[in-house]
Short mmCIF file of C-alpha atoms and ligand atoms in Angstrom, two decimals:
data_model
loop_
_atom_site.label_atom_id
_atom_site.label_comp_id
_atom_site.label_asym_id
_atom_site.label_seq_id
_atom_site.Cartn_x
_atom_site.Cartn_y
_atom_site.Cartn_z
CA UNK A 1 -22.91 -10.78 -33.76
CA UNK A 2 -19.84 -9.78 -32.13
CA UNK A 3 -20.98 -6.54 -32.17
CA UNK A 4 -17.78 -5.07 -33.96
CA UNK A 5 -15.49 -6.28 -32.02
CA UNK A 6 -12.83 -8.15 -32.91
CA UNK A 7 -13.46 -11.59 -31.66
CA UNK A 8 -15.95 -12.90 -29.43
CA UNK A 9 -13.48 -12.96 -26.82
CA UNK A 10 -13.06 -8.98 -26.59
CA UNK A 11 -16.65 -8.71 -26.56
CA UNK A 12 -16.84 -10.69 -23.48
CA UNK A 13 -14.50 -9.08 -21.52
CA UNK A 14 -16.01 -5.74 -22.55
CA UNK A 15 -19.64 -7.00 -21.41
CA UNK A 16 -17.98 -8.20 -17.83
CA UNK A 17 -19.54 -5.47 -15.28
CA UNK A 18 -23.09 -5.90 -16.97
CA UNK A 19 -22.72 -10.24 -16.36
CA UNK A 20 -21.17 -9.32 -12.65
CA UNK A 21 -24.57 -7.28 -12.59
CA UNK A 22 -26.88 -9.09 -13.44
CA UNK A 23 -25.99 -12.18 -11.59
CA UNK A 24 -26.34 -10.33 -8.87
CA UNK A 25 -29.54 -8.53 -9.51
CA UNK A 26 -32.77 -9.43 -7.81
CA UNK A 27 -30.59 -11.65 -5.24
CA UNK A 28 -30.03 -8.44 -2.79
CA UNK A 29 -33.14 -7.43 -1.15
CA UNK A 30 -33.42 -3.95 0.14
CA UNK A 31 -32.57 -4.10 3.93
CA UNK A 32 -28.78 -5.36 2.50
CA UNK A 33 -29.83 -9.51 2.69
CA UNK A 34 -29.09 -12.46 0.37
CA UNK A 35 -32.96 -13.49 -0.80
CA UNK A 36 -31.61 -17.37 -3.00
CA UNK A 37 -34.87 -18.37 -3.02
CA UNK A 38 -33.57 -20.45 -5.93
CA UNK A 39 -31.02 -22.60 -3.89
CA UNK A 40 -33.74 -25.55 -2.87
CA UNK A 41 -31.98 -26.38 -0.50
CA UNK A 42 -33.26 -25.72 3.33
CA UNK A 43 -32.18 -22.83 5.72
CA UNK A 44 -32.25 -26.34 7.92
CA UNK A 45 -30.70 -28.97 5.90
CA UNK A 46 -27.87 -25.91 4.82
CA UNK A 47 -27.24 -25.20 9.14
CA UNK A 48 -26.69 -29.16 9.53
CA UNK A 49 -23.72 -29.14 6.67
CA UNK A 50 -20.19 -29.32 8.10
CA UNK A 51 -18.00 -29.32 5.16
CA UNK A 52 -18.29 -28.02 1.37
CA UNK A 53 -16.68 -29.81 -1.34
CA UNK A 54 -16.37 -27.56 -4.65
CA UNK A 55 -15.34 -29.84 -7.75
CA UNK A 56 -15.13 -28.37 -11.50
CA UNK A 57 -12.59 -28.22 -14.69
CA UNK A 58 -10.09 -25.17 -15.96
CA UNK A 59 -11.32 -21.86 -15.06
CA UNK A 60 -14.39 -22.93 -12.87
CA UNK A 61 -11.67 -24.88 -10.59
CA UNK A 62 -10.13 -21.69 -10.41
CA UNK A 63 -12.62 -20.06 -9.29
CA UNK A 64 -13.61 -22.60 -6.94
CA UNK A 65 -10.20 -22.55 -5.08
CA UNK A 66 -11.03 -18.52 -4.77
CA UNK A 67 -14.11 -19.74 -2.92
CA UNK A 68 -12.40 -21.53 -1.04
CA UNK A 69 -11.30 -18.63 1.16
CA UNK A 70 -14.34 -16.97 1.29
CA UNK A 71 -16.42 -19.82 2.27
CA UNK A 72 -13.87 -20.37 5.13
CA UNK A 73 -13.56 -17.19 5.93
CA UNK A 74 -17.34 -16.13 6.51
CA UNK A 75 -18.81 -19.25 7.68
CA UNK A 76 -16.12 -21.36 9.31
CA UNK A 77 -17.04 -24.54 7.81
CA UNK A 78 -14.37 -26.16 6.09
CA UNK A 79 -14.35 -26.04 2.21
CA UNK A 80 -12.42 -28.25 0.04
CA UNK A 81 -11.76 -27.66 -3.64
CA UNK A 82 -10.97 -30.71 -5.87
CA UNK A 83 -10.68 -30.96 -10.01
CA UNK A 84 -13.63 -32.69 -10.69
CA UNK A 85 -11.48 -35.14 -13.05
CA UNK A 86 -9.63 -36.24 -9.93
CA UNK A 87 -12.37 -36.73 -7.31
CA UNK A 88 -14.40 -39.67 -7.88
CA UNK A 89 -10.89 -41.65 -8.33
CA UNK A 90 -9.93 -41.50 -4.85
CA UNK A 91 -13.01 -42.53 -2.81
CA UNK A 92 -13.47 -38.86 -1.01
CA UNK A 93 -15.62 -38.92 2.09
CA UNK A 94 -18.54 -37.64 1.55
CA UNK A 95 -22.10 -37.71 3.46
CA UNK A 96 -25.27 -35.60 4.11
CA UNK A 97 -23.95 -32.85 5.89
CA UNK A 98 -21.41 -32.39 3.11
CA UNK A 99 -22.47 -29.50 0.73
CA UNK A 100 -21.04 -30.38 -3.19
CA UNK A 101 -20.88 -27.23 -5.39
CA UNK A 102 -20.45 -27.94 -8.87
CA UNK A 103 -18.89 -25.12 -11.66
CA UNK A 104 -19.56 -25.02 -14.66
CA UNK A 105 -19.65 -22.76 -17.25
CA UNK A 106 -21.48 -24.93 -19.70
CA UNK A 107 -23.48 -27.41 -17.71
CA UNK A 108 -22.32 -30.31 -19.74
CA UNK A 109 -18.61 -31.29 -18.62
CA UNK A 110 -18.64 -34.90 -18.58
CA UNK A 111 -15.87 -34.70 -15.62
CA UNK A 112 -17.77 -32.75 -13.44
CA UNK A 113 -20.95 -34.51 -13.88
CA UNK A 114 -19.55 -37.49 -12.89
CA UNK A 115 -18.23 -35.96 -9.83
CA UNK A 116 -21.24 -34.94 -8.61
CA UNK A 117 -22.95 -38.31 -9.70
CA UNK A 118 -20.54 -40.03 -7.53
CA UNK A 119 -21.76 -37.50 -4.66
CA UNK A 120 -25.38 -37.72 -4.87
CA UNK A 121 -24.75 -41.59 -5.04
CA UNK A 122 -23.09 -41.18 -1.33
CA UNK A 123 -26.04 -38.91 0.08
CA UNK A 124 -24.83 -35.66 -0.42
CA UNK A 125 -26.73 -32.70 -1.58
CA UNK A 126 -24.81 -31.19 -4.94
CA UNK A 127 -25.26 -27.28 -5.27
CA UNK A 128 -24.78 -26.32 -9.09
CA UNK A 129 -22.85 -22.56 -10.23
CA UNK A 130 -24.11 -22.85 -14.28
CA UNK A 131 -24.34 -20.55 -16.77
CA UNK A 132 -26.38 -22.71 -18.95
CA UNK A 133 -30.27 -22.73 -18.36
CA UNK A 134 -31.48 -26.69 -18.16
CA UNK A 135 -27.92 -28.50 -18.91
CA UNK A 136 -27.36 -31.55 -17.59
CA UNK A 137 -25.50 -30.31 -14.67
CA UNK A 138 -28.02 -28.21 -12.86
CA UNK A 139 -30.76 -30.97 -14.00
CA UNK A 140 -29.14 -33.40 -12.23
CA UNK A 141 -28.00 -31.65 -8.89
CA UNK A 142 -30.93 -30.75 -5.82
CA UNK A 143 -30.51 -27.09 -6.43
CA UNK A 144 -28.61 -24.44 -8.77
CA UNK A 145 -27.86 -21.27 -8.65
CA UNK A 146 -27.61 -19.60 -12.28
CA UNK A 147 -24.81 -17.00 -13.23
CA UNK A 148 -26.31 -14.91 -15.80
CA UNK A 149 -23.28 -13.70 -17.99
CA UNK A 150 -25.39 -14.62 -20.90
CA UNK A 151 -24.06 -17.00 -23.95
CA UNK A 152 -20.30 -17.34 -23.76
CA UNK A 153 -18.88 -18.25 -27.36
CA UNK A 154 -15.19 -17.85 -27.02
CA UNK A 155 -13.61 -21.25 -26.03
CA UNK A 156 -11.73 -19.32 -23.18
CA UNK A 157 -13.69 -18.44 -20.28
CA UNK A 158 -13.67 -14.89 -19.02
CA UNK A 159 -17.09 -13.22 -18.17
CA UNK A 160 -18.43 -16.84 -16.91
CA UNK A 161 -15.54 -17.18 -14.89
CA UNK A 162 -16.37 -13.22 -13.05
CA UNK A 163 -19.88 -14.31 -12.62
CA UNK A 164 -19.32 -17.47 -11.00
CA UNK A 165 -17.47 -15.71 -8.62
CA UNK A 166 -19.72 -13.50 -7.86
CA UNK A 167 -22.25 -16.73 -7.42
CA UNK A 168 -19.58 -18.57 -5.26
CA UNK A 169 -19.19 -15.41 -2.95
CA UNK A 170 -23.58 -15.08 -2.73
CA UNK A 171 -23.09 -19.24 -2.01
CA UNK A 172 -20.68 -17.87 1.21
CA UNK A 173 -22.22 -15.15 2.51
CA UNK A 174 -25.76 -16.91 2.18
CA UNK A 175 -24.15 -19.78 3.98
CA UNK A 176 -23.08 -17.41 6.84
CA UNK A 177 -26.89 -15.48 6.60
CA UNK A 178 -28.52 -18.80 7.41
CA UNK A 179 -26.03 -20.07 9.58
CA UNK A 180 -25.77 -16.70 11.82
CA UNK A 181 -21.69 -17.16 11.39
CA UNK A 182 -20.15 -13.76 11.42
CA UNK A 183 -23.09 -12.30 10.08
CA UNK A 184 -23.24 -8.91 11.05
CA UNK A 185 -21.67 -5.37 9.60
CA UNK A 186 -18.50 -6.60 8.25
CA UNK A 187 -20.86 -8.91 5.91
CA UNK A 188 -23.20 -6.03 5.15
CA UNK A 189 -20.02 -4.50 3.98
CA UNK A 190 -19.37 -7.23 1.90
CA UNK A 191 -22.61 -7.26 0.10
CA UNK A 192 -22.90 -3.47 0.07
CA UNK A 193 -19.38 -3.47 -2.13
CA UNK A 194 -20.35 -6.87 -4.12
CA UNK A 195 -22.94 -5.00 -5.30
CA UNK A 196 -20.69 -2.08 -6.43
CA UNK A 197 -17.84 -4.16 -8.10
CA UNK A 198 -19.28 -3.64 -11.64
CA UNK A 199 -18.00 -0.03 -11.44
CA UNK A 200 -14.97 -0.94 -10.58
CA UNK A 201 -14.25 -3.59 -13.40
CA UNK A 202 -15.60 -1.05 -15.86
CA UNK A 203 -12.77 1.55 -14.52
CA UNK A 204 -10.14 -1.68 -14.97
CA UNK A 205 -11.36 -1.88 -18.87
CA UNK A 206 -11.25 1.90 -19.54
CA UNK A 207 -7.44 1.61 -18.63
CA UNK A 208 -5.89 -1.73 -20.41
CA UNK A 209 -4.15 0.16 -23.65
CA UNK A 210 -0.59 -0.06 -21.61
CA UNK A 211 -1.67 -3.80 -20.83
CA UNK A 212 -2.33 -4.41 -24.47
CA UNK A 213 0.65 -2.67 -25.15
CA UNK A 214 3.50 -4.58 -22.97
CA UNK A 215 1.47 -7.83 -24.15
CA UNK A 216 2.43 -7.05 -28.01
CA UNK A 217 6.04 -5.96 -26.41
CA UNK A 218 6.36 -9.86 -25.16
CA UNK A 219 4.99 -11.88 -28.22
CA UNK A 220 8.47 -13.16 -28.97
CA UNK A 221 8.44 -14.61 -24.98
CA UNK A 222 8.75 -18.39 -24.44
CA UNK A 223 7.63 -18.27 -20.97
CA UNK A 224 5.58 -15.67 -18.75
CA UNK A 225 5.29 -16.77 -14.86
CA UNK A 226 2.59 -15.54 -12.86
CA UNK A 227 2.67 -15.17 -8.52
CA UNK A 228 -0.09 -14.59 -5.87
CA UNK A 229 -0.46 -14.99 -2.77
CA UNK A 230 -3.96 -15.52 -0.68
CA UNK A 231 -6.55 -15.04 -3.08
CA UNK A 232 -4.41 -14.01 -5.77
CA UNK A 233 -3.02 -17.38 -6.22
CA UNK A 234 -5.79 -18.96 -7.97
CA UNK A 235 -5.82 -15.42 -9.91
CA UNK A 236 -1.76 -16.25 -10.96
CA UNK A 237 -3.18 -19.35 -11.54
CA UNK A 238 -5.98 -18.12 -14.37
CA UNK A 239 -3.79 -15.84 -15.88
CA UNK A 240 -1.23 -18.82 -17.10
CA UNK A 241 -3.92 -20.44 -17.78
CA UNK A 242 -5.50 -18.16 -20.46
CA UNK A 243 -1.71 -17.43 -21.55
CA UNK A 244 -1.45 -21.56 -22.70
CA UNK A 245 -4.69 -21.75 -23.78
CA UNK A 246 -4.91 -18.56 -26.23
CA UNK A 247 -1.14 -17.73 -26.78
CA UNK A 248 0.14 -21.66 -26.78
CA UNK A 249 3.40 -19.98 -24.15
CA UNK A 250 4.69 -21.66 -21.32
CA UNK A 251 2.79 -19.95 -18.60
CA UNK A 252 2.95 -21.28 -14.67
CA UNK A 253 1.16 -19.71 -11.81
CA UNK A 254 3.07 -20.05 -8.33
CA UNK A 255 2.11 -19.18 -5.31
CA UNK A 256 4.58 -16.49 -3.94
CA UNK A 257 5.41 -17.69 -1.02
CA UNK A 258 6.76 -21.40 -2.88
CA UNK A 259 9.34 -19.10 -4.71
CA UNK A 260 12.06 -19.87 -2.58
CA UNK A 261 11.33 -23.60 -2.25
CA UNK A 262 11.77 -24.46 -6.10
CA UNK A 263 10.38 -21.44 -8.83
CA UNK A 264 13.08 -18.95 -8.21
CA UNK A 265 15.61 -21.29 -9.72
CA UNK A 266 13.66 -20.24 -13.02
CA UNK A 267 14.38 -16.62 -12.76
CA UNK A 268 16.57 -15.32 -15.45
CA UNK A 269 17.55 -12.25 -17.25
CA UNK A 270 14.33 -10.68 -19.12
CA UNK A 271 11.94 -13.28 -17.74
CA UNK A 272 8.37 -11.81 -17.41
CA UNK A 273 6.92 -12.40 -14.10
CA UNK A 274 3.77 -11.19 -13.47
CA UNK A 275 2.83 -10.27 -9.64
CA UNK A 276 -0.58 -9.96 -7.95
CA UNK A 277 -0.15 -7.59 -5.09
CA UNK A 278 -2.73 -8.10 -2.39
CA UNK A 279 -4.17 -5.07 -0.61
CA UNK A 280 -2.02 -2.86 0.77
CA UNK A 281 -4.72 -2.56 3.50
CA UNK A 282 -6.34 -5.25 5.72
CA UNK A 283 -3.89 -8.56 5.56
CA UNK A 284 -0.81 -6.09 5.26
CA UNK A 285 1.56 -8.61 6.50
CA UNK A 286 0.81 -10.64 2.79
CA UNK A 287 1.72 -7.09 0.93
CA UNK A 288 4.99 -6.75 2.89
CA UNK A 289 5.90 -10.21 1.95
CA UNK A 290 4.79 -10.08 -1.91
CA UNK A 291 6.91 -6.79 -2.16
CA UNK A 292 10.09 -8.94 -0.83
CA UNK A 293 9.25 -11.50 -3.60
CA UNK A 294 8.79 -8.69 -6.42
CA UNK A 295 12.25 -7.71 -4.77
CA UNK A 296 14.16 -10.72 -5.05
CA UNK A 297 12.84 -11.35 -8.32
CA UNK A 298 14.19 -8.19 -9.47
CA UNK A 299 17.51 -8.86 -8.42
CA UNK A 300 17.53 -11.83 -10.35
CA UNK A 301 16.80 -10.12 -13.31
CA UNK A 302 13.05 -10.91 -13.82
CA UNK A 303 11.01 -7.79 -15.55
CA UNK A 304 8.32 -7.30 -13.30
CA UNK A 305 4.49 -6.94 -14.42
CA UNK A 306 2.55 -5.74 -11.37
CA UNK A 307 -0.73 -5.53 -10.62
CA UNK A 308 -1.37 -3.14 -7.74
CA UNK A 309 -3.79 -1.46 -6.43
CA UNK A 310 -4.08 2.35 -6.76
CA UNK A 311 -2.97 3.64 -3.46
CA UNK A 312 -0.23 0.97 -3.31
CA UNK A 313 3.10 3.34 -3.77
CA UNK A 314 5.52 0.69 -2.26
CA UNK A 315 5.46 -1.46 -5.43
CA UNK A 316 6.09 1.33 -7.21
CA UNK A 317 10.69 0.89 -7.31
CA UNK A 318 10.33 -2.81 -8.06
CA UNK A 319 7.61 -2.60 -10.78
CA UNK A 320 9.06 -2.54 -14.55
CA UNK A 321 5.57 -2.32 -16.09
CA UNK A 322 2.69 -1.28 -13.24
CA UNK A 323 -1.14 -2.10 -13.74
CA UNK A 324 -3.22 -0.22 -11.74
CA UNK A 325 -6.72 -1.79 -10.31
CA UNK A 326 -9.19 -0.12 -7.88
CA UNK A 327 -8.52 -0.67 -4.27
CA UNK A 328 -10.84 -3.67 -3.46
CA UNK A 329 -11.92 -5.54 -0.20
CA UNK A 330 -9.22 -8.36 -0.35
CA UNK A 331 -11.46 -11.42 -0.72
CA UNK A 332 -13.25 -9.59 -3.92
CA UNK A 333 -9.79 -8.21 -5.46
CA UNK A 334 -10.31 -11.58 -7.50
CA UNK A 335 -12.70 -9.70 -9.31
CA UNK A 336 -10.72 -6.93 -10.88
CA UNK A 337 -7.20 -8.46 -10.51
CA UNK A 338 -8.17 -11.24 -13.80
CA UNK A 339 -9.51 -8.27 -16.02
CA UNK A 340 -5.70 -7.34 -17.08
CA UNK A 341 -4.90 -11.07 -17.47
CA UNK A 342 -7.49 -11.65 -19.80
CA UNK A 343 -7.10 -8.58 -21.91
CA UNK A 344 -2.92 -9.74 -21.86
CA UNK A 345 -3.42 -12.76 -23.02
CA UNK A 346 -6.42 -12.38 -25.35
CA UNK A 347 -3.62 -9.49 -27.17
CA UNK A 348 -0.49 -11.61 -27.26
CA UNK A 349 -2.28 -14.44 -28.68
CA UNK A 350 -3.36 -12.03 -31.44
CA UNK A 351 0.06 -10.44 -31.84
CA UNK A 352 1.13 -14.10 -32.13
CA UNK A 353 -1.35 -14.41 -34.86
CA UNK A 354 -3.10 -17.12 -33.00
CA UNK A 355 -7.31 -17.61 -33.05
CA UNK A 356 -8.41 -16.30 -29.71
CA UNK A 357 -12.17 -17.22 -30.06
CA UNK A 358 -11.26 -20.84 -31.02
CA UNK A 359 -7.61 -22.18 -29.89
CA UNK A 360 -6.44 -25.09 -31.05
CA UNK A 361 -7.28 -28.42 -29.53
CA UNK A 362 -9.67 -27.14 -26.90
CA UNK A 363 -13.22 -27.42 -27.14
CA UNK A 364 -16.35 -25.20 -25.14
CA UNK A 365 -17.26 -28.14 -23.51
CA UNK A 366 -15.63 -31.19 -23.11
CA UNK A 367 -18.67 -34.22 -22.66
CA UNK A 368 -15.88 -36.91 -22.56
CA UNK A 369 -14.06 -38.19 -19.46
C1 LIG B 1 -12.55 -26.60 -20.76
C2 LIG B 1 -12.66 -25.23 -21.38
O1 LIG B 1 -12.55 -27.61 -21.68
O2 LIG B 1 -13.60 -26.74 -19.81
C3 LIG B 1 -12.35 -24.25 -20.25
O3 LIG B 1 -11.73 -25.08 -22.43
C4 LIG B 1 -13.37 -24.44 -19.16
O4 LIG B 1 -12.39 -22.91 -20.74
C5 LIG B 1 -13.47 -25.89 -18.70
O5 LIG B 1 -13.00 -23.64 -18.05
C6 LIG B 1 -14.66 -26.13 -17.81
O6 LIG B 1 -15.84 -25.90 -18.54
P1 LIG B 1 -17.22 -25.70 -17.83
O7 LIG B 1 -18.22 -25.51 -18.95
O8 LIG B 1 -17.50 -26.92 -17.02
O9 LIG B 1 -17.12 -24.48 -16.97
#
């Protein structure tokens, strides 16, 4: 069943532009609009919300502070993103013009179910991003809105997590489509390239044998750091993430711009640090700054792993080891830029000799608080 690969995990990275697909498929109608039918929740009730609260666990958190910017970005309306374990605890305001999206892979984290318990209990309307067809997530919430990456058996989320991204940025730009909020060519654009991002993740998995290789190059490591900036953060983010939870290493995600307030103190000889370079194009000004931190990092002695994109030549004197990624529009660079962090951890977890498909001490879904 895991279709000779390796481990379930490989198999799901390798099946990643066919789940970015098909989540999107039938949810693009042919004039270039967003046709959610399935989101039952009104064009009218949707126009009267005035803030978006996004609460999940691990990698769906992750991809809900990605949101974040996008929701922001398109439609104006604010958009906070809280770990689900958190957010009931601290008596968040919350009414009916407050939109709750709930992640989840599995449908059944007990966290995030009470989270958006706690919100339907105040009045607001919980929106659910599931991959799971009639959990107990999407049962309980007023509308869902399914990712269809198809099962997911390895405990460490990867083709979930590039669906419900896709999902969270349909969420955004259908937000702005009923709203009218900068709705127009720029989020035509958007769509238009949404719906070509499959090609470009397949192009990132036809080029990871130098990613596997550096990752077997740094299994004796104790600690790999990870930087971002913008949406790359929560990208830095995910990558330590799957580095602790498949390789067991000491793996932080910072984001660049806090290096000089505390992280850089951590910089030593040899140290791995891997970088996620924004777009050389559009927010330039977050480039120029990320290539001063791959700098001064450099200097210190750090090796530098950096994730660029293709026409991005002024990395190019700071970057030890360079991973190349298809030039993307900056809020969908998410998208492409995890592909190399998976496929790095998921290979120096196995050149560690560790069980990729089932680390220890985690489970696929935790249904305790
Ligand atoms: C954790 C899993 O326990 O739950 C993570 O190990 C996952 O991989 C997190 O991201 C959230 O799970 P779900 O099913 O709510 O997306």
């Amino acid at each position: 069943e895991k279709g000779g690969y390796a481990s379930f995990m490989l198999k799901e990275i390798a099946e990643q532009p066919k789940a970015v697909a098909d989540t999107l498929l039938g949810r693009i109608d042919a004039s270039g609009s967003l046709t959610l039918d399935e989101v039952r929740i009104s064009a009218a009730e949707l126009r009267e919300m005035d803030k978006v609260v996004i609460v999940a666990c691990g990698t769906a958190f992750h991809a809900g502070l990605i949101a974040k910017y996008a929701i922001e970005h398109w439609t104006r309306i604010p958009c906070e993103v809280e770990l689900a374990s958190e957010f009931r605890y601290r008596d968040p305001i919350l009414d009916q013009q407050t939109l709750v999206i709930a992640i989840s892979q599995s449908g059944e984290t007990m966290d995030t179910l009470m989270a958006l318990r706690h919100a339907r209990e105040q009045g607001s309307k919980v929106l659910a991003i599931c991959n799971t067809n009639g959990s107990t997530i999407p049962r309980e919430s007023d509308a869902v809105l399914y990712t269809h990456a198809g099962p997911e058996v390895a405990v460490a989320s990867t083709k979930a997590f590039l669906t419900q991204l896709v999902a969270c940025y349909l969420v955004a730009l259908y937000l702005g489509q009923v709203r009218g909020t900068k709705w127009g060519d720029e989020i035509r654009a958007v769509i238009r390239d949404l719906a070509r991002i499959g090609d470009a993740v397949e192009q990132v998995l036809g080029t990871m044998e130098p990613v596997r290789e550096l990752a077997r190059s740094l299994a004796a490591q104790d600690t790999v750091l990870f930087l971002g900036r913008h949406v790359g953060y929560p990208v830095a983010l995910e990558g330590a993430l799957k580095l602790k939870e498949l390789a067991y290493m000491h793996a932080e995600g910072f984001a660049a711009g806090e290096l000089k307030h505390g992280p850089i103190a951590l910089i030593e000889e040899g140290l791995p640090v891997v970088v996620v370079v924004p777009s050389p194009r559009g927010r330039s000004v977050l480039h120029d700054k990320i290539v001063s931190n791959i700098q001064e990092i450099r200097a210190r002695g750090a090796r530098t792993i950096v994730i660029a994109e293709e026409d991005d030549e002024a990395v190019v004197p700071y970057a030890d080891h360079l991973v190349r990624i298809p030039a993307t529009p900056t809020l969908l660079q998410p998208l492409v830029a995890t592909v190399p962090l998976q496929v790095f951890a998921c290979e120096l977890a196995t050149a560690r000799g560790n069980e990729v498909d089932q680390p220890r001490n985690l489970a696929k879904s935790v249904t305790v608080e």
